[in-house]
Amino acid sequence: MSAVVEVQQAVCIHRTADSEVVALRGADLRVEEGELVALVGPSGSGKSTLMALLAGLLKPSAGRVEVLGQDVARATERQLLALRGSGLGMLMQGPERNLLPYASVRANVELAGLGSGMRPAERRRRAGELLDAVGRAGAARRSIRSLSGGEQQRVALAAALVSGPRLLLADEPTSQLDHANAARITELLAETRDRWGTTVVVVTHDAEVGAGMDRRLTMRDGRIGAEARSGEHYAVIGQDGTIQLPQELAASFPPGGRARVVRRTGHIELHPAVTTPERQS
Ligand SMILES: Nc1ncnc2c1ncn2[C@@H]1O[C@H](COP(=O)(O)OP(=O)(O)O)[C@@H](O)[C@H]1O
Ligand SMILES: [Mg+2]
């Protein structure tokens, strides 16, 4: 089975008039069909940049990004539009960025299916089914503006799913929601996978959202440094053999310092170097 997402050594540099920011420095990620994956990590660690690469909204400065078999760096505009139109569902941060405020709930969901090549009757049927699934069927005729944030986020989810994407990307879908609404969105993400087999990658700060996913990947300094799955925590080994030490060890292992690596049978030991003997004669 080929992966839905395959990112190898992705580097992404944001260039502005007077500066360059390296947002991704050698990020590796592989997501299999039907997986629920959470991306966590401090602000500025590159989560949104990685999502933008996966959505085909940005091209990597170096490295390889393959989404649903499509090489994003080499794809033509047309191929990217086709990918966004049907293969990919995107839920951007903040419901207002995903919805037309003056249109009705139903119109929003139906319109989101425009690029998918579905016939109008099929879109209407599918919109109804999804509004039902997210529990907003009764609000179909209301305008988006009259809904609460949590209700809007559910409608946005229905809109992101209307074209039947194989991959759903959601950037902080619960950040503005209260606990109950956040829990409902998390449930809906899991239901989406269970019902339609959709692969889900979600950026979140919310530990509970993360706990509901199969894998929780932690980004730091532009790469994925750690992974938690099935109750186990792993360090991710980079292409050049580097691992990111847990940040709580920074006092014993300061960046730029030295560590002695001692091989043992079946494991290694890492000892902090006592001093740096640079100035010895
Ligand atoms: N459009 C941009 N122009 C310049 N710098 C950017 C841009 N987008 C993100 N960055 C910078 O890239 C780094 C990673 O940002 P981002 O991917 O948004 O991280 P996260 O989503 O984890 O907070 C940050 O230092 C951020 O300031
Ligand atoms: Mg972000």
Coordinates of C-alpha atoms and ligand atoms in Angstrom, one line a residue:
M1 CA 0.0 0.0 0.0
S2 CA 1.5 3.3 -1.0
A3 CA 1.5 6.2 1.5
V4 CA -1.0 9.0 1.3
V5 CA 1.7 11.5 2.4
E6 CA 5.4 11.0 1.8
V7 CA 7.6 13.9 2.8
Q8 CA 11.4 13.4 2.6
Q9 CA 13.9 16.0 3.8
A10 CA 11.6 18.9 3.1
V11 CA 13.2 22.3 3.4
C12 CA 11.0 25.4 3.2
I13 CA 12.3 28.9 3.3
H14 CA 9.9 31.9 3.6
R15 CA 11.5 34.8 1.8
T16 CA 10.3 38.4 2.5
A17 CA 11.7 41.6 1.2
D18 CA 14.4 41.8 3.9
S19 CA 14.7 38.4 5.6
E20 CA 14.6 34.7 5.1
V21 CA 13.1 32.3 7.6
V22 CA 13.9 28.6 7.4
A23 CA 10.5 27.2 8.5
L24 CA 11.3 23.5 7.6
R25 CA 14.8 22.0 7.8
G26 CA 14.7 18.5 6.7
A27 CA 11.2 17.4 7.7
D28 CA 10.4 13.7 7.1
L29 CA 6.8 12.4 7.3
R30 CA 5.0 9.4 6.0
V31 CA 1.3 8.9 6.6
E32 CA -0.5 5.7 5.5
E33 CA -4.1 5.5 4.2
G34 CA -6.7 5.8 6.9
E35 CA -4.4 7.0 9.6
L36 CA -5.3 9.8 12.1
V37 CA -2.3 11.9 12.7
A38 CA -1.8 14.9 15.1
L39 CA 0.9 17.4 14.5
V40 CA 1.9 19.2 17.8
G41 CA 4.7 21.5 18.7
P42 CA 5.5 25.0 19.8
S43 CA 4.4 28.0 17.9
G44 CA 6.8 28.7 15.0
S45 CA 8.0 25.1 14.7
G46 CA 6.8 24.8 11.2
K47 CA 3.4 23.0 11.5
S48 CA 1.4 25.4 9.3
T49 CA 4.2 25.5 6.7
L50 CA 4.2 21.7 6.5
M51 CA 0.4 21.7 6.2
A52 CA 0.6 24.3 3.4
L53 CA 3.1 22.0 1.6
L54 CA 0.7 19.1 1.9
A55 CA -2.2 21.2 0.6
G56 CA -0.1 22.2 -2.4
L57 CA -0.3 25.9 -1.4
L58 CA 3.5 26.1 -1.1
K59 CA 6.4 24.4 -2.8
P60 CA 9.4 23.0 -0.9
S61 CA 12.7 24.9 -1.4
A62 CA 14.3 21.4 -1.4
G63 CA 13.3 17.8 -0.7
R64 CA 10.4 15.8 -1.8
V65 CA 6.6 16.2 -1.0
E66 CA 4.3 13.6 -2.4
V67 CA 0.6 13.8 -1.7
L68 CA -1.8 11.2 -3.0
G69 CA 0.8 10.1 -5.5
Q70 CA 1.3 13.6 -6.8
D71 CA 4.8 15.2 -6.6
V72 CA 3.8 18.6 -5.2
A73 CA 7.0 20.4 -6.2
R74 CA 6.7 19.3 -9.8
A75 CA 2.9 19.4 -10.3
T76 CA 1.4 21.8 -12.7
E77 CA -1.2 24.4 -11.5
R78 CA -3.8 22.2 -13.2
Q79 CA -2.7 19.1 -11.3
L80 CA -2.7 21.0 -8.0
L81 CA -6.2 22.3 -8.7
A82 CA -7.4 18.8 -9.4
L83 CA -5.8 17.6 -6.2
R84 CA -7.4 20.4 -4.2
G85 CA -10.7 19.9 -6.0
S86 CA -11.3 16.3 -5.1
G87 CA -8.5 14.4 -3.4
L88 CA -7.9 16.9 -0.6
G89 CA -10.1 18.5 2.0
M90 CA -8.7 21.5 3.9
L91 CA -9.9 23.0 7.1
M92 CA -8.0 26.2 7.8
Q93 CA -7.5 27.8 11.1
G94 CA -10.6 29.7 12.2
P95 CA -14.0 28.7 10.8
E96 CA -14.5 32.2 9.1
R97 CA -11.6 31.4 6.7
N98 CA -13.5 28.3 5.4
L99 CA -17.0 29.7 5.0
L100 CA -19.0 32.4 3.2
P101 CA -20.6 34.4 6.1
Y102 CA -23.7 35.5 4.2
A103 CA -24.6 32.3 2.5
S104 CA -26.7 29.6 4.1
V105 CA -25.2 26.6 5.8
R106 CA -26.4 24.3 2.9
A107 CA -25.1 26.6 0.2
N108 CA -21.7 26.7 1.9
V109 CA -21.4 23.0 1.9
E110 CA -22.7 22.5 -1.6
L111 CA -20.5 25.3 -3.0
A112 CA -17.4 23.6 -1.5
G113 CA -18.1 20.7 -3.8
L114 CA -18.0 22.8 -7.0
G115 CA -14.5 21.8 -8.1
S116 CA -15.1 18.1 -7.6
G117 CA -16.9 17.3 -10.8
M118 CA -20.0 16.0 -9.0
R119 CA -23.4 16.7 -10.5
P120 CA -25.5 19.2 -8.7
A121 CA -28.0 16.6 -7.5
E122 CA -25.1 14.5 -6.1
R123 CA -23.6 17.5 -4.4
R124 CA -27.0 18.3 -2.8
R125 CA -27.4 14.7 -1.6
R126 CA -23.9 14.6 -0.2
A127 CA -24.2 18.0 1.5
G128 CA -27.4 16.8 3.2
E129 CA -25.7 13.6 4.3
L130 CA -22.7 15.5 5.7
L131 CA -24.8 18.1 7.5
D132 CA -26.6 15.2 9.1
A133 CA -23.3 13.6 10.1
V134 CA -22.0 16.7 11.8
G135 CA -25.4 17.3 13.5
R136 CA -26.2 20.5 11.7
A137 CA -28.9 19.2 9.3
G138 CA -31.6 21.3 11.1
A139 CA -29.6 24.5 10.4
A140 CA -29.3 24.0 6.7
R141 CA -31.3 27.2 5.8
R142 CA -29.7 29.5 8.4
S143 CA -26.9 31.9 7.5
I144 CA -23.4 31.2 8.7
R145 CA -23.3 34.4 10.7
S146 CA -26.2 33.3 12.9
L147 CA -24.2 30.2 14.1
S148 CA -21.9 29.9 17.1
G149 CA -18.2 29.2 16.5
G150 CA -18.6 25.5 17.3
E151 CA -21.5 25.2 14.9
Q152 CA -19.5 27.0 12.2
Q153 CA -16.6 24.7 12.7
R154 CA -18.8 21.7 12.2
V155 CA -20.2 23.2 9.0
A156 CA -16.7 23.9 7.8
L157 CA -15.8 20.3 8.4
A158 CA -18.9 19.2 6.4
A159 CA -17.7 21.6 3.6
A160 CA -14.2 20.2 3.7
L161 CA -15.6 16.7 3.3
V162 CA -18.2 17.2 0.6
S163 CA -16.0 16.2 -2.3
G164 CA -15.2 13.0 -0.5
P165 CA -11.4 13.7 -0.1
R166 CA -9.0 10.9 0.7
L167 CA -7.0 13.2 2.8
L168 CA -8.3 15.8 5.2
L169 CA -5.9 18.5 6.5
A170 CA -7.1 20.5 9.5
D171 CA -5.0 23.3 11.0
E172 CA -6.0 24.0 14.7
P173 CA -9.7 23.1 14.1
T174 CA -10.6 23.4 17.8
S175 CA -8.4 26.3 18.9
Q176 CA -11.4 28.7 19.3
L177 CA -13.8 26.2 20.8
D178 CA -14.9 25.4 24.3
H179 CA -14.3 22.0 25.7
A180 CA -17.5 20.3 24.6
N181 CA -17.3 21.6 21.1
A182 CA -13.7 20.6 20.8
A183 CA -14.5 17.1 21.9
R184 CA -17.3 16.9 19.3
I185 CA -14.9 18.0 16.5
T186 CA -12.4 15.4 17.6
E187 CA -15.0 12.7 17.6
L188 CA -16.1 13.8 14.1
L189 CA -12.6 13.5 12.8
A190 CA -12.4 10.0 14.0
E191 CA -15.9 9.2 12.6
T192 CA -14.8 10.6 9.3
R193 CA -12.0 8.1 9.1
D194 CA -14.1 5.2 10.4
R195 CA -17.0 6.0 8.0
W196 CA -15.2 7.0 4.8
G197 CA -11.6 5.8 5.3
T198 CA -10.4 9.3 5.1
T199 CA -6.8 9.9 6.2
V200 CA -6.6 12.9 8.7
V201 CA -3.7 15.1 9.5
V202 CA -4.6 17.7 12.2
V203 CA -2.5 20.4 13.7
T204 CA -3.5 21.0 17.3
H205 CA -2.4 22.5 20.7
D206 CA -5.1 20.6 22.4
A207 CA -3.7 17.5 24.2
E208 CA -7.2 15.9 24.1
V209 CA -7.4 16.2 20.3
G210 CA -3.9 14.6 20.1
A211 CA -4.9 11.8 22.4
G212 CA -7.7 10.8 20.1
M213 CA -5.4 10.2 17.1
D214 CA -3.4 7.1 16.2
R215 CA -0.1 9.0 16.1
R216 CA 1.1 12.2 17.7
L217 CA 4.1 13.8 16.0
T218 CA 6.0 16.6 17.7
M219 CA 7.6 19.3 15.5
R220 CA 10.6 21.3 16.7
D221 CA 12.8 23.7 14.7
G222 CA 11.4 22.7 11.4
R223 CA 11.4 19.0 11.6
I224 CA 9.5 16.2 13.2
G225 CA 11.6 15.2 16.2
A226 CA 9.4 12.8 18.2
E227 CA 6.4 10.5 17.8
A228 CA 4.0 9.0 20.2
R229 CA 1.9 6.0 19.3
S230 CA 0.3 3.1 21.2
G231 CA 1.4 4.7 24.4
E232 CA 5.1 4.6 23.4
H233 CA 7.3 7.7 22.9
Y234 CA 10.0 7.6 20.2
A235 CA 12.6 10.0 18.9
V236 CA 12.6 10.3 15.2
I237 CA 16.0 9.7 13.6
G238 CA 16.9 12.2 10.9
Q239 CA 18.4 11.3 7.5
D240 CA 21.9 12.3 8.9
G241 CA 21.4 10.2 12.0
T242 CA 20.6 13.1 14.3
I243 CA 18.0 12.9 17.0
Q244 CA 16.4 15.8 19.0
L245 CA 17.0 15.3 22.7
P246 CA 14.0 15.9 24.9
Q247 CA 13.9 19.6 25.8
E248 CA 13.8 18.8 29.5
L249 CA 17.4 17.5 29.2
A250 CA 18.7 20.9 27.9
A251 CA 20.3 21.7 31.2
S252 CA 22.6 18.6 31.1
F253 CA 22.9 18.6 27.3
P254 CA 23.1 22.2 26.2
P255 CA 22.9 22.9 22.4
G256 CA 26.4 23.1 21.0
G257 CA 27.8 21.1 23.9
R258 CA 29.3 17.6 23.8
A259 CA 28.0 14.2 24.8
R260 CA 29.8 11.0 25.2
V261 CA 28.1 8.1 23.4
V262 CA 28.7 4.7 25.0
R263 CA 27.5 1.6 23.1
R264 CA 26.0 -1.2 25.2
T265 CA 24.4 -4.4 24.1
G266 CA 21.0 -3.4 22.7
H267 CA 21.1 0.2 23.7
I268 CA 23.4 3.3 24.0
E269 CA 24.2 5.5 26.8
L270 CA 24.6 9.3 26.5
H271 CA 26.8 11.0 29.1
P272 CA 27.1 14.8 29.4
A273 CA 30.7 16.0 28.9
V274 CA 31.9 17.6 32.0
T275 CA 34.0 20.4 30.4
T276 CA 34.9 21.4 26.9
P277 CA 38.7 20.9 26.8
E278 CA 39.2 23.4 24.0
R279 CA 41.9 25.5 25.6
Q280 CA 44.1 22.7 27.0
S281 CA 47.7 22.9 25.9
Ligands
LIG1 N1 4.6 33.8 5.0 C1 5.7 33.8 5.8 N2 6.7 34.7 5.7 C2 7.7 34.7 6.5 N3 7.9 33.9 7.5 C3 7.0 33.0 7.7 C4 5.8 32.9 6.9 N4 5.0 31.9 7.4 C5 5.7 31.4 8.5 N5 6.9 32.0 8.7 C6 7.9 31.7 9.7 O1 8.2 30.4 9.6 C7 8.3 29.7 10.9 C8 7.4 28.6 11.0 O2 6.0 29.1 11.0 P1 4.7 28.2 10.9 O3 4.9 27.2 9.9 O4 3.6 29.1 10.8 O5 4.8 27.5 12.4 P2 3.7 27.0 13.4 O6 2.4 26.7 12.5 O7 4.2 25.7 14.0 O8 3.4 28.1 14.4 C9 8.1 30.8 11.9 O9 9.4 31.4 12.3 C10 7.3 31.9 11.1 O10 7.5 33.2 11.7
MG2 MG 0.4 27.5 12.7

